[in-house]
Amino acid sequence: MSASTDRPFSTLPLSAPMLANLAQLGYEQMTAIQAASLPPALAGQDLIAQAQTGSGKTAAFAIALLHRLDAADSRTQSLVLCPTRELAEQVTQEIRRLARAADNIKVLTLCGGSPMKPQMESLAFGAHIAVGTPGRVMDHLERGSLDLSALNTLVLDEADRMLDMGFFDDMVAVVKRTPKSRQTLLFSATYPEDIDKLAQQFLRDPKRVEVASAAPAQIRQFAYEVAEEQRLHAVSTLLNHYRPASTIAFCNTKRQCDDLVDVLNAQGFVAMALHGDLEQRDRDQVLIQFANRSCSVLVATDVAARGLDVAQLECVINVEVTPDTEVHTHRIGRTGRAGAEGLALTLASLDEMGRIGRIEQMQGRETTWGKLDELQPAAGGPLQPAMDTLQILGGRKDKIRPGDILGALTGEAGFTAAQIGKINVTDFHSYVAVERGIAREAVKRLSNGKLKGRKVKVRRMADLASSAA
Ligand code: AMP
């Protein structure tokens, strides 16, 4: 993340509960993009903000839209359009965190890949804030399940990515269904011509804010020359030497993702693939396990990793050098967030040296080369993730909330809260991360006990995966 400024949130005209909540979240100083965009946004101005993931952009627009929100009015007052479901879910979570200060603000995610009907039912109860992908939001508008006539804030998040993904027409159609009096906040990492076109059409005298990405300076980058037939094994050499707690390894093809996962798992790493051939549910499960620290290596294609924001990503490995220098920047920009130092490692065969040359030119710096055969494996073998994930058959539809699961584990089952990690509740399943060493015992105790007065089925995700293999 770009380093924070020396400007505290308390310099903004925010409510006392909002300021208290920000402090509780550990948000004391504004990040650069927040310091640049919040004053005009809170004053009601339209905005074109050029900012990358990790810059704190979500909080920038979330604080602005919450500022204008009237909780007593149950109509939809804010809409955030996002390119992907993952991003929409992250944005929803961040808005919910930031909205804790106010009463009962309902935030709803509207994305493709989930059934329409539950979304329509939830909308019927009213949602103050909707976050979704343009196609699905348009679907709801056409069916009349979403009404934007009371909208006061429209956010276009990662607008360049939405255009890349062919959402131009849907975006235009959605914007046309919103009141002209709305405030529009456009966030985009780049500023191609299409964005300009969109902005001219739909923004009113927008203020442009831009912050330089501070990321590259905080990222240690090393490259290693590799022979083609060593490539996959070289990844484990890197992992065993640097021992990062969390890594994304980027591959150029799905096939290579699967092959690499097989190699890494055979060597004792907990690695999972993320690519376009996965069913939505499998994809969600992989992301949950990576984010809750039950999986230490995510092996992904660029498309699959779009919009993914994982806090505390220690290392990025380029299993192959991408031909696109912008993609390279995007890949390595995923590490070194939140002021932490990042590590970016690149494996390059002789055939890929031309690509390395173009990257050097773009970054304006020379590559630091290391030698694979000089890397020593650290003692202790492949680093195991800190946590393990349990799946509970039962979710939001069964009225299960994270607190119920935490309660069952720390109550009757006798574990301490410190042994329990992230809890994700989806419609029909819940996932809870527990310390790796207690996973089997936790399955046993939860299965023998009760959750909300009922027996539940519980299993380790790792057992599920091995029985499916
Ligand atoms: P984003 O660029 O919106 O994906 O945010 C990157 C990360 O920074 C998220 O995990 C936020 O929770 C965190 N964050 C945003 N604003 C602040 C802040 N002012 N201080 C500390 N952390 C922040």
Short mmCIF file of C-alpha atoms and ligand atoms in Angstrom, two decimals:
data_model
loop_
_atom_site.label_atom_id
_atom_site.label_comp_id
_atom_site.label_asym_id
_atom_site.label_seq_id
_atom_site.Cartn_x
_atom_site.Cartn_y
_atom_site.Cartn_z
CA MET A 1 0.00 0.00 0.00
CA SER A 2 1.20 3.51 -0.59
CA ALA A 3 2.59 4.89 2.62
CA SER A 4 0.24 6.83 4.81
CA THR A 5 0.43 10.60 4.92
CA ASP A 6 0.85 12.60 8.09
CA ARG A 7 -2.75 13.73 7.84
CA PRO A 8 -5.09 12.15 10.38
CA PHE A 9 -8.72 11.43 9.50
CA SER A 10 -9.70 13.83 12.28
CA THR A 11 -8.90 16.73 9.93
CA LEU A 12 -11.97 15.73 7.88
CA PRO A 13 -15.55 16.76 8.64
CA LEU A 14 -16.56 13.24 9.71
CA SER A 15 -18.94 12.24 12.48
CA ALA A 16 -17.51 11.33 15.87
CA PRO A 17 -18.67 7.68 15.62
CA MET A 18 -17.05 7.37 12.19
CA LEU A 19 -13.77 8.76 13.52
CA ALA A 20 -13.91 6.43 16.50
CA ASN A 21 -14.55 3.47 14.24
CA LEU A 22 -11.65 4.39 11.97
CA ALA A 23 -9.37 4.57 14.99
CA GLN A 24 -10.61 1.18 16.11
CA LEU A 25 -9.81 -0.26 12.69
CA GLY A 26 -6.30 1.10 13.06
CA TYR A 27 -6.84 3.71 10.34
CA GLU A 28 -5.18 6.74 11.92
CA GLN A 29 -3.47 8.58 9.09
CA MET A 30 -4.95 8.88 5.63
CA THR A 31 -3.19 7.21 2.74
CA ALA A 32 -2.17 9.49 -0.12
CA ILE A 33 -5.24 8.72 -2.21
CA GLN A 34 -7.53 9.28 0.78
CA ALA A 35 -5.90 12.61 1.61
CA ALA A 36 -6.28 13.71 -2.01
CA SER A 37 -9.78 12.47 -2.71
CA LEU A 38 -11.73 12.71 0.54
CA PRO A 39 -11.90 16.51 0.91
CA PRO A 40 -13.44 17.08 -2.54
CA ALA A 41 -15.55 13.90 -2.31
CA LEU A 42 -17.00 14.89 1.06
CA ALA A 43 -17.74 18.32 -0.39
CA GLY A 44 -19.89 16.61 -3.01
CA GLN A 45 -17.62 16.96 -6.02
CA ASP A 46 -17.32 14.38 -8.79
CA LEU A 47 -13.96 12.67 -8.87
CA ILE A 48 -11.61 10.88 -11.23
CA ALA A 49 -9.08 9.19 -9.02
CA GLN A 50 -6.15 7.33 -10.41
CA ALA A 51 -5.22 4.74 -7.82
CA GLN A 52 -4.07 1.15 -7.62
CA THR A 53 -5.35 -1.65 -5.43
CA GLY A 54 -3.59 -1.40 -2.11
CA SER A 55 -3.66 2.39 -2.08
CA GLY A 56 -6.60 2.53 0.31
CA LYS A 57 -8.99 3.54 -2.48
CA THR A 58 -11.87 1.44 -1.18
CA ALA A 59 -11.98 3.30 2.10
CA ALA A 60 -11.66 6.58 0.16
CA PHE A 61 -14.95 6.09 -1.66
CA ALA A 62 -16.61 4.11 1.12
CA ILE A 63 -16.14 6.90 3.65
CA ALA A 64 -17.50 9.40 1.12
CA LEU A 65 -20.63 7.43 0.32
CA LEU A 66 -21.31 6.61 3.97
CA HIS A 67 -21.03 10.33 4.74
CA ARG A 68 -24.02 11.08 2.51
CA LEU A 69 -26.08 8.09 3.57
CA ASP A 70 -29.32 8.46 5.48
CA ALA A 71 -29.79 5.23 7.45
CA ALA A 72 -33.44 6.07 8.13
CA ASP A 73 -34.17 5.94 4.41
CA SER A 74 -34.20 2.32 3.28
CA ARG A 75 -33.95 3.09 -0.44
CA THR A 76 -30.73 2.38 -2.31
CA GLN A 77 -28.62 5.48 -2.00
CA SER A 78 -25.22 4.25 -3.17
CA LEU A 79 -24.11 1.91 -5.90
CA VAL A 80 -20.58 0.63 -6.43
CA LEU A 81 -19.83 -1.05 -9.76
CA CYS A 82 -16.86 -3.43 -9.75
CA PRO A 83 -15.29 -5.58 -12.48
CA THR A 84 -15.26 -8.87 -10.59
CA ARG A 85 -17.14 -10.71 -7.95
CA GLU A 86 -14.06 -11.01 -5.75
CA LEU A 87 -13.54 -7.29 -5.79
CA ALA A 88 -17.25 -6.69 -5.14
CA GLU A 89 -17.06 -8.94 -2.11
CA GLN A 90 -13.97 -7.22 -0.78
CA VAL A 91 -15.57 -3.83 -1.30
CA THR A 92 -18.71 -5.01 0.49
CA GLN A 93 -16.65 -6.19 3.44
CA GLU A 94 -14.71 -2.95 3.65
CA ILE A 95 -17.93 -0.90 3.49
CA ARG A 96 -19.46 -3.06 6.22
CA ARG A 97 -16.41 -2.55 8.42
CA LEU A 98 -16.53 1.19 7.88
CA ALA A 99 -20.30 1.31 8.40
CA ARG A 100 -20.12 -0.28 11.83
CA ALA A 101 -20.30 3.17 13.37
CA ALA A 102 -23.82 3.75 12.09
CA ASP A 103 -27.02 1.82 12.78
CA ASN A 104 -28.03 -1.07 10.66
CA ILE A 105 -26.75 -0.10 7.27
CA LYS A 106 -27.53 -2.79 4.74
CA VAL A 107 -24.97 -3.53 2.09
CA LEU A 108 -25.80 -6.05 -0.62
CA THR A 109 -23.53 -7.71 -3.18
CA LEU A 110 -25.08 -8.25 -6.62
CA CYS A 111 -22.87 -10.40 -8.80
CA GLY A 112 -23.25 -12.92 -11.53
CA GLY A 113 -22.39 -16.50 -10.63
CA SER A 114 -24.89 -16.44 -7.75
CA PRO A 115 -28.57 -17.26 -8.16
CA MET A 116 -30.80 -14.31 -8.96
CA LYS A 117 -33.70 -15.12 -6.66
CA PRO A 118 -32.05 -14.71 -3.22
CA GLN A 119 -30.65 -11.39 -4.42
CA MET A 120 -34.13 -10.29 -5.48
CA GLU A 121 -35.55 -11.32 -2.12
CA SER A 122 -32.85 -9.41 -0.26
CA LEU A 123 -33.43 -6.36 -2.43
CA ALA A 124 -37.12 -6.50 -1.60
CA PHE A 125 -36.17 -5.86 2.03
CA GLY A 126 -34.18 -2.82 0.98
CA ALA A 127 -30.45 -2.19 0.72
CA HIS A 128 -28.88 1.17 1.46
CA ILE A 129 -25.82 0.29 -0.56
CA ALA A 130 -25.49 -2.08 -3.52
CA VAL A 131 -22.13 -3.38 -4.73
CA GLY A 132 -22.05 -5.38 -7.91
CA THR A 133 -20.83 -6.19 -11.36
CA PRO A 134 -22.38 -4.18 -14.21
CA GLY A 135 -24.06 -7.14 -15.94
CA ARG A 136 -25.88 -8.38 -12.87
CA VAL A 137 -26.84 -4.91 -11.72
CA MET A 138 -28.33 -4.30 -15.16
CA ASP A 139 -30.27 -7.57 -14.88
CA HIS A 140 -31.82 -6.37 -11.64
CA LEU A 141 -32.67 -2.99 -13.12
CA GLU A 142 -34.40 -4.65 -16.06
CA ARG A 143 -36.41 -6.93 -13.84
CA GLY A 144 -37.36 -4.05 -11.63
CA SER A 145 -35.86 -5.63 -8.52
CA LEU A 146 -33.42 -2.74 -8.11
CA ASP A 147 -34.52 0.87 -8.13
CA LEU A 148 -31.91 3.59 -8.35
CA SER A 149 -34.19 6.61 -8.34
CA ALA A 150 -33.00 7.66 -4.87
CA LEU A 151 -29.33 7.14 -5.61
CA ASN A 152 -27.00 9.88 -4.42
CA THR A 153 -23.57 8.32 -4.95
CA LEU A 154 -22.33 6.20 -7.83
CA VAL A 155 -18.85 4.67 -7.66
CA LEU A 156 -17.10 3.12 -10.65
CA ASP A 157 -14.33 1.06 -9.10
CA GLU A 158 -11.45 -0.17 -11.26
CA ALA A 159 -13.20 1.40 -14.22
CA ASP A 160 -10.35 0.50 -16.58
CA ARG A 161 -10.75 -3.18 -15.72
CA MET A 162 -14.48 -3.00 -16.27
CA LEU A 163 -13.82 -1.66 -19.75
CA ASP A 164 -11.18 -4.36 -20.36
CA MET A 165 -13.81 -6.90 -19.52
CA GLY A 166 -16.30 -5.53 -22.02
CA PHE A 167 -18.66 -3.86 -19.58
CA PHE A 168 -18.84 -0.50 -21.38
CA ASP A 169 -22.43 -0.86 -22.59
CA ASP A 170 -23.68 -2.24 -19.30
CA MET A 171 -21.99 0.58 -17.40
CA VAL A 172 -23.57 3.18 -19.63
CA ALA A 173 -26.96 1.52 -19.30
CA VAL A 174 -26.69 1.46 -15.51
CA VAL A 175 -25.54 5.06 -15.27
CA LYS A 176 -28.52 6.14 -17.36
CA ARG A 177 -30.88 4.67 -14.77
CA THR A 178 -29.49 6.88 -12.00
CA PRO A 179 -30.56 10.43 -11.14
CA LYS A 180 -28.63 13.25 -12.79
CA SER A 181 -28.16 14.86 -9.39
CA ARG A 182 -25.94 12.01 -8.23
CA GLN A 183 -22.29 12.35 -7.25
CA THR A 184 -20.02 10.13 -9.36
CA LEU A 185 -16.68 8.84 -8.14
CA LEU A 186 -14.55 7.09 -10.74
CA PHE A 187 -11.53 5.08 -9.65
CA SER A 188 -9.14 3.62 -12.17
CA ALA A 189 -5.54 2.42 -12.13
CA THR A 190 -4.91 3.72 -15.63
CA TYR A 191 -6.48 6.43 -17.72
CA PRO A 192 -7.06 5.12 -21.25
CA GLU A 193 -9.13 7.00 -23.84
CA ASP A 194 -12.29 5.05 -23.11
CA ILE A 195 -12.22 6.18 -19.50
CA ASP A 196 -11.93 9.73 -20.65
CA LYS A 197 -14.95 9.21 -22.89
CA LEU A 198 -16.91 7.73 -20.03
CA ALA A 199 -15.89 10.56 -17.71
CA GLN A 200 -16.86 13.27 -20.17
CA GLN A 201 -20.23 11.69 -20.66
CA PHE A 202 -21.11 11.04 -17.06
CA LEU A 203 -19.09 13.17 -14.66
CA ARG A 204 -19.81 16.77 -13.79
CA ASP A 205 -16.80 19.01 -13.62
CA PRO A 206 -14.79 16.24 -12.01
CA LYS A 207 -11.74 16.86 -9.92
CA ARG A 208 -8.80 14.72 -10.97
CA VAL A 209 -6.60 13.26 -8.30
CA GLU A 210 -3.61 11.12 -8.90
CA VAL A 211 -1.08 9.60 -6.58
CA ALA A 212 2.09 8.01 -7.73
CA SER A 213 2.24 4.36 -6.85
CA ALA A 214 4.88 4.01 -4.19
CA ALA A 215 4.95 0.26 -4.59
CA PRO A 216 8.05 -0.57 -6.65
CA ALA A 217 10.50 1.03 -4.24
CA GLN A 218 9.35 -1.22 -1.42
CA ILE A 219 9.63 -4.41 -3.42
CA ARG A 220 12.83 -6.43 -3.48
CA GLN A 221 13.11 -7.96 -6.93
CA PHE A 222 15.33 -10.83 -7.97
CA ALA A 223 15.47 -12.84 -11.16
CA TYR A 224 16.87 -16.34 -11.71
CA GLU A 225 17.82 -17.91 -14.97
CA VAL A 226 16.20 -21.29 -15.38
CA ALA A 227 16.24 -24.08 -17.93
CA GLU A 228 12.77 -24.94 -19.20
CA GLU A 229 12.73 -28.43 -17.69
CA GLN A 230 13.71 -27.10 -14.24
CA ARG A 231 11.13 -24.40 -14.11
CA LEU A 232 8.53 -25.99 -11.86
CA HIS A 233 11.06 -27.43 -9.43
CA ALA A 234 12.79 -24.07 -9.30
CA VAL A 235 9.63 -22.67 -7.71
CA SER A 236 10.06 -24.95 -4.70
CA THR A 237 13.75 -24.02 -4.51
CA LEU A 238 12.68 -20.39 -4.19
CA LEU A 239 9.98 -21.20 -1.64
CA ASN A 240 12.32 -23.30 0.48
CA HIS A 241 14.97 -20.63 0.49
CA TYR A 242 12.85 -17.54 1.14
CA ARG A 243 10.09 -19.29 3.10
CA PRO A 244 7.39 -16.67 2.52
CA ALA A 245 4.22 -17.20 4.56
CA SER A 246 2.07 -16.33 1.57
CA THR A 247 2.88 -16.38 -2.12
CA ILE A 248 1.10 -15.95 -5.41
CA ALA A 249 2.87 -17.82 -8.19
CA PHE A 250 1.76 -16.51 -11.59
CA CYS A 251 1.63 -18.84 -14.56
CA ASN A 252 0.79 -17.95 -18.13
CA THR A 253 -1.50 -20.96 -18.67
CA LYS A 254 -4.06 -23.03 -16.75
CA ARG A 255 -2.18 -26.18 -17.61
CA GLN A 256 0.97 -24.84 -16.01
CA CYS A 257 -1.00 -23.87 -12.89
CA ASP A 258 -2.23 -27.43 -12.46
CA ASP A 259 1.21 -28.92 -13.11
CA LEU A 260 2.87 -26.62 -10.63
CA VAL A 261 0.28 -27.33 -7.93
CA ASP A 262 0.91 -31.06 -8.40
CA VAL A 263 4.68 -30.59 -8.07
CA LEU A 264 4.38 -28.38 -4.99
CA ASN A 265 1.84 -30.55 -3.21
CA ALA A 266 3.97 -33.63 -3.85
CA GLN A 267 6.82 -31.83 -2.11
CA GLY A 268 4.75 -31.02 0.95
CA PHE A 269 3.61 -27.46 0.27
CA VAL A 270 -0.01 -26.46 0.68
CA ALA A 271 -0.61 -24.99 -2.77
CA MET A 272 -3.86 -24.41 -4.66
CA ALA A 273 -4.67 -23.45 -8.23
CA LEU A 274 -6.85 -20.52 -9.22
CA HIS A 275 -7.80 -20.36 -12.87
CA GLY A 276 -10.77 -19.94 -15.15
CA ASP A 277 -11.69 -23.61 -15.35
CA LEU A 278 -12.71 -23.77 -11.72
CA GLU A 279 -16.37 -23.80 -10.75
CA GLN A 280 -17.37 -20.67 -8.90
CA ARG A 281 -17.72 -22.59 -5.64
CA ASP A 282 -14.27 -24.14 -5.88
CA ARG A 283 -12.86 -20.74 -6.67
CA ASP A 284 -14.49 -19.22 -3.61
CA GLN A 285 -13.16 -22.03 -1.43
CA VAL A 286 -9.62 -21.54 -2.71
CA LEU A 287 -9.78 -17.80 -2.06
CA ILE A 288 -11.18 -18.30 1.42
CA GLN A 289 -8.38 -20.71 2.30
CA PHE A 290 -5.70 -18.46 0.91
CA ALA A 291 -7.03 -15.38 2.67
CA ASN A 292 -7.44 -17.17 6.02
CA ARG A 293 -3.85 -18.46 5.86
CA SER A 294 -4.65 -22.15 5.36
CA CYS A 295 -2.93 -22.19 1.99
CA SER A 296 0.50 -20.68 1.55
CA VAL A 297 0.89 -20.76 -2.22
CA LEU A 298 -1.78 -19.65 -4.65
CA VAL A 299 -0.92 -20.65 -8.21
CA ALA A 300 -2.86 -18.40 -10.53
CA THR A 301 -3.31 -17.09 -14.05
CA ASP A 302 -3.47 -13.32 -14.43
CA VAL A 303 -7.12 -13.30 -15.39
CA ALA A 304 -8.12 -15.40 -12.40
CA ALA A 305 -6.17 -13.19 -10.01
CA ARG A 306 -7.79 -9.98 -11.23
CA GLY A 307 -9.27 -7.86 -8.53
CA LEU A 308 -7.87 -10.13 -5.87
CA ASP A 309 -6.62 -8.25 -2.87
CA VAL A 310 -4.98 -10.29 -0.20
CA ALA A 311 -3.54 -8.44 2.72
CA GLN A 312 -0.05 -9.46 3.82
CA LEU A 313 1.02 -11.09 0.61
CA GLU A 314 4.70 -11.63 1.20
CA CYS A 315 5.91 -12.86 -2.14
CA VAL A 316 5.05 -12.92 -5.84
CA ILE A 317 6.71 -15.45 -8.10
CA ASN A 318 6.68 -15.05 -11.86
CA VAL A 319 6.90 -18.67 -12.90
CA GLU A 320 7.25 -17.38 -16.45
CA VAL A 321 7.97 -13.86 -17.59
CA THR A 322 4.82 -12.32 -18.98
CA PRO A 323 5.14 -10.71 -22.43
CA ASP A 324 3.14 -7.72 -21.21
CA THR A 325 5.15 -5.28 -19.07
CA GLU A 326 2.00 -3.81 -17.58
CA VAL A 327 0.89 -7.23 -16.43
CA HIS A 328 4.31 -7.64 -14.81
CA THR A 329 3.88 -4.39 -12.88
CA HIS A 330 0.42 -5.45 -11.83
CA ARG A 331 1.68 -8.84 -10.64
CA ILE A 332 4.51 -7.55 -8.51
CA GLY A 333 2.40 -4.68 -7.19
CA ARG A 334 0.46 -7.26 -5.21
CA THR A 335 3.25 -7.63 -2.72
CA GLY A 336 4.75 -4.89 -0.56
CA ARG A 337 1.41 -3.53 0.58
CA ALA A 338 0.55 -1.65 3.73
CA GLY A 339 4.06 -0.31 3.95
CA ALA A 340 5.48 -3.83 4.36
CA GLU A 341 8.42 -4.86 2.24
CA GLY A 342 7.53 -7.16 -0.63
CA LEU A 343 9.45 -9.79 -2.51
CA ALA A 344 9.12 -10.40 -6.24
CA LEU A 345 10.97 -13.34 -7.79
CA THR A 346 11.11 -14.05 -11.49
CA LEU A 347 12.17 -17.21 -13.28
CA ALA A 348 13.43 -16.50 -16.79
CA SER A 349 14.64 -18.86 -19.48
CA LEU A 350 17.03 -17.72 -22.19
CA ASP A 351 14.06 -17.32 -24.51
CA GLU A 352 12.54 -14.80 -22.12
CA MET A 353 15.50 -12.42 -21.88
CA GLY A 354 13.90 -10.02 -24.37
CA ARG A 355 10.92 -9.66 -22.03
CA ILE A 356 13.26 -9.00 -19.11
CA GLY A 357 14.88 -6.26 -21.21
CA ARG A 358 11.54 -4.56 -21.80
CA ILE A 359 10.68 -4.74 -18.11
CA GLU A 360 14.05 -3.16 -17.23
CA GLN A 361 13.35 -0.39 -19.68
CA MET A 362 9.93 0.28 -18.23
CA GLN A 363 11.09 0.19 -14.61
CA GLY A 364 14.19 2.21 -15.41
CA ARG A 365 16.31 -0.18 -13.38
CA GLU A 366 18.48 -3.16 -14.00
CA THR A 367 17.52 -6.64 -12.92
CA THR A 368 19.31 -8.15 -9.94
CA TRP A 369 20.20 -11.71 -10.90
CA GLY A 370 20.60 -14.53 -8.42
CA LYS A 371 21.72 -18.11 -9.00
CA LEU A 372 19.34 -20.96 -8.24
CA ASP A 373 22.11 -23.37 -7.27
CA GLU A 374 23.35 -20.93 -4.65
CA LEU A 375 20.03 -20.89 -2.83
CA GLN A 376 20.08 -22.92 0.37
CA PRO A 377 16.90 -24.53 1.60
CA ALA A 378 16.09 -23.32 5.09
CA ALA A 379 15.84 -25.97 7.79
CA GLY A 380 12.50 -27.57 8.53
CA GLY A 381 11.27 -28.42 5.03
CA PRO A 382 8.39 -26.69 3.25
CA LEU A 383 6.84 -24.01 5.40
CA GLN A 384 3.37 -25.06 6.50
CA PRO A 385 0.57 -22.53 6.68
CA ALA A 386 -0.37 -21.38 10.16
CA MET A 387 -4.01 -22.36 9.85
CA ASP A 388 -6.27 -25.10 8.56
CA THR A 389 -9.84 -24.62 7.35
CA LEU A 390 -12.89 -26.47 8.58
CA GLN A 391 -16.04 -26.51 6.51
CA ILE A 392 -19.36 -26.54 8.29
CA LEU A 393 -22.44 -27.65 6.37
CA GLY A 394 -24.69 -24.76 7.24
CA GLY A 395 -24.54 -21.07 6.47
CA ARG A 396 -26.43 -17.84 6.22
CA LYS A 397 -29.59 -19.67 5.10
CA ASP A 398 -29.48 -21.57 8.37
CA LYS A 399 -29.10 -18.27 10.22
CA ILE A 400 -25.55 -19.10 11.22
CA ARG A 401 -23.39 -16.09 11.96
CA PRO A 402 -19.63 -15.92 12.56
CA GLY A 403 -20.26 -15.26 16.26
CA ASP A 404 -22.14 -18.56 16.60
CA ILE A 405 -19.17 -20.49 15.26
CA LEU A 406 -16.68 -18.63 17.40
CA GLY A 407 -18.99 -19.20 20.35
CA ALA A 408 -19.21 -22.96 19.75
CA LEU A 409 -15.44 -23.30 19.43
CA THR A 410 -14.57 -21.22 22.47
CA GLY A 411 -17.51 -22.37 24.57
CA GLU A 412 -18.41 -26.02 24.72
CA ALA A 413 -15.46 -27.13 22.56
CA GLY A 414 -13.02 -25.42 24.89
CA PHE A 415 -10.64 -23.67 22.48
CA THR A 416 -9.30 -20.17 23.01
CA ALA A 417 -10.21 -17.30 20.69
CA ALA A 418 -6.52 -16.96 19.81
CA GLN A 419 -6.62 -20.41 18.21
CA ILE A 420 -9.39 -19.38 15.84
CA GLY A 421 -8.82 -17.36 12.68
CA LYS A 422 -11.03 -15.91 10.01
CA ILE A 423 -14.62 -17.08 9.74
CA ASN A 424 -16.49 -16.89 6.43
CA VAL A 425 -20.19 -17.63 6.27
CA THR A 426 -21.66 -18.16 2.80
CA ASP A 427 -25.24 -19.07 1.94
CA PHE A 428 -25.00 -22.80 2.61
CA HIS A 429 -21.55 -23.37 4.09
CA SER A 430 -19.33 -21.79 6.68
CA TYR A 431 -15.56 -21.86 6.83
CA VAL A 432 -13.49 -21.34 9.90
CA ALA A 433 -9.72 -21.19 10.10
CA VAL A 434 -8.23 -22.83 13.16
CA GLU A 435 -4.61 -23.32 14.20
CA ARG A 436 -3.17 -26.12 12.15
CA GLY A 437 -2.36 -28.31 15.15
CA ILE A 438 -5.89 -28.38 16.54
CA ALA A 439 -7.83 -28.92 13.29
CA ARG A 440 -8.66 -32.60 13.74
CA GLU A 441 -9.60 -32.15 17.36
CA ALA A 442 -11.77 -29.16 16.43
CA VAL A 443 -13.63 -31.24 13.83
CA LYS A 444 -14.28 -33.90 16.46
CA ARG A 445 -15.48 -31.51 19.14
CA LEU A 446 -17.68 -29.49 16.80
CA SER A 447 -19.22 -32.65 15.35
CA ASN A 448 -19.98 -33.97 18.82
CA GLY A 449 -21.35 -30.67 20.07
CA LYS A 450 -24.02 -28.32 18.82
CA LEU A 451 -24.15 -25.14 16.82
CA LYS A 452 -27.17 -22.94 17.54
CA GLY A 453 -28.73 -25.90 19.30
CA ARG A 454 -28.35 -28.21 16.32
CA LYS A 455 -25.95 -30.95 15.27
CA VAL A 456 -23.82 -29.94 12.31
CA LYS A 457 -21.58 -31.75 9.85
CA VAL A 458 -17.99 -30.55 9.96
CA ARG A 459 -14.92 -31.59 8.00
CA ARG A 460 -11.43 -30.40 7.17
CA MET A 461 -11.21 -28.87 3.70
CA ALA A 462 -7.93 -30.73 3.23
CA ASP A 463 -9.72 -34.05 3.73
CA LEU A 464 -12.37 -33.03 1.22
CA ALA A 465 -9.71 -32.21 -1.35
CA SER A 466 -7.85 -35.48 -0.90
CA SER A 467 -11.03 -37.55 -1.15
CA ALA A 468 -11.94 -35.73 -4.38
CA ALA A 469 -8.50 -36.34 -5.89
P1 AMP B 1 -7.47 -0.97 -0.98
O1 AMP B 1 -6.52 -0.16 -1.81
O2 AMP B 1 -8.79 -0.30 -0.85
O3 AMP B 1 -7.59 -2.36 -1.50
O4 AMP B 1 -6.91 -1.03 0.53
C1 AMP B 1 -5.74 -1.71 0.89
C2 AMP B 1 -5.71 -2.05 2.39
O5 AMP B 1 -5.38 -0.91 3.19
C3 AMP B 1 -6.99 -2.60 2.95
O6 AMP B 1 -6.67 -3.79 3.63
C4 AMP B 1 -7.48 -1.53 3.92
O7 AMP B 1 -8.14 -2.14 5.02
C5 AMP B 1 -6.21 -0.82 4.34
N1 AMP B 1 -6.37 0.62 4.63
C6 AMP B 1 -7.10 1.51 3.91
N2 AMP B 1 -6.97 2.75 4.42
C7 AMP B 1 -6.14 2.66 5.46
C8 AMP B 1 -5.59 3.63 6.38
N3 AMP B 1 -5.89 4.93 6.30
N4 AMP B 1 -4.75 3.18 7.32
C9 AMP B 1 -4.44 1.89 7.41
N5 AMP B 1 -4.91 0.92 6.58
C10 AMP B 1 -5.74 1.31 5.61
#
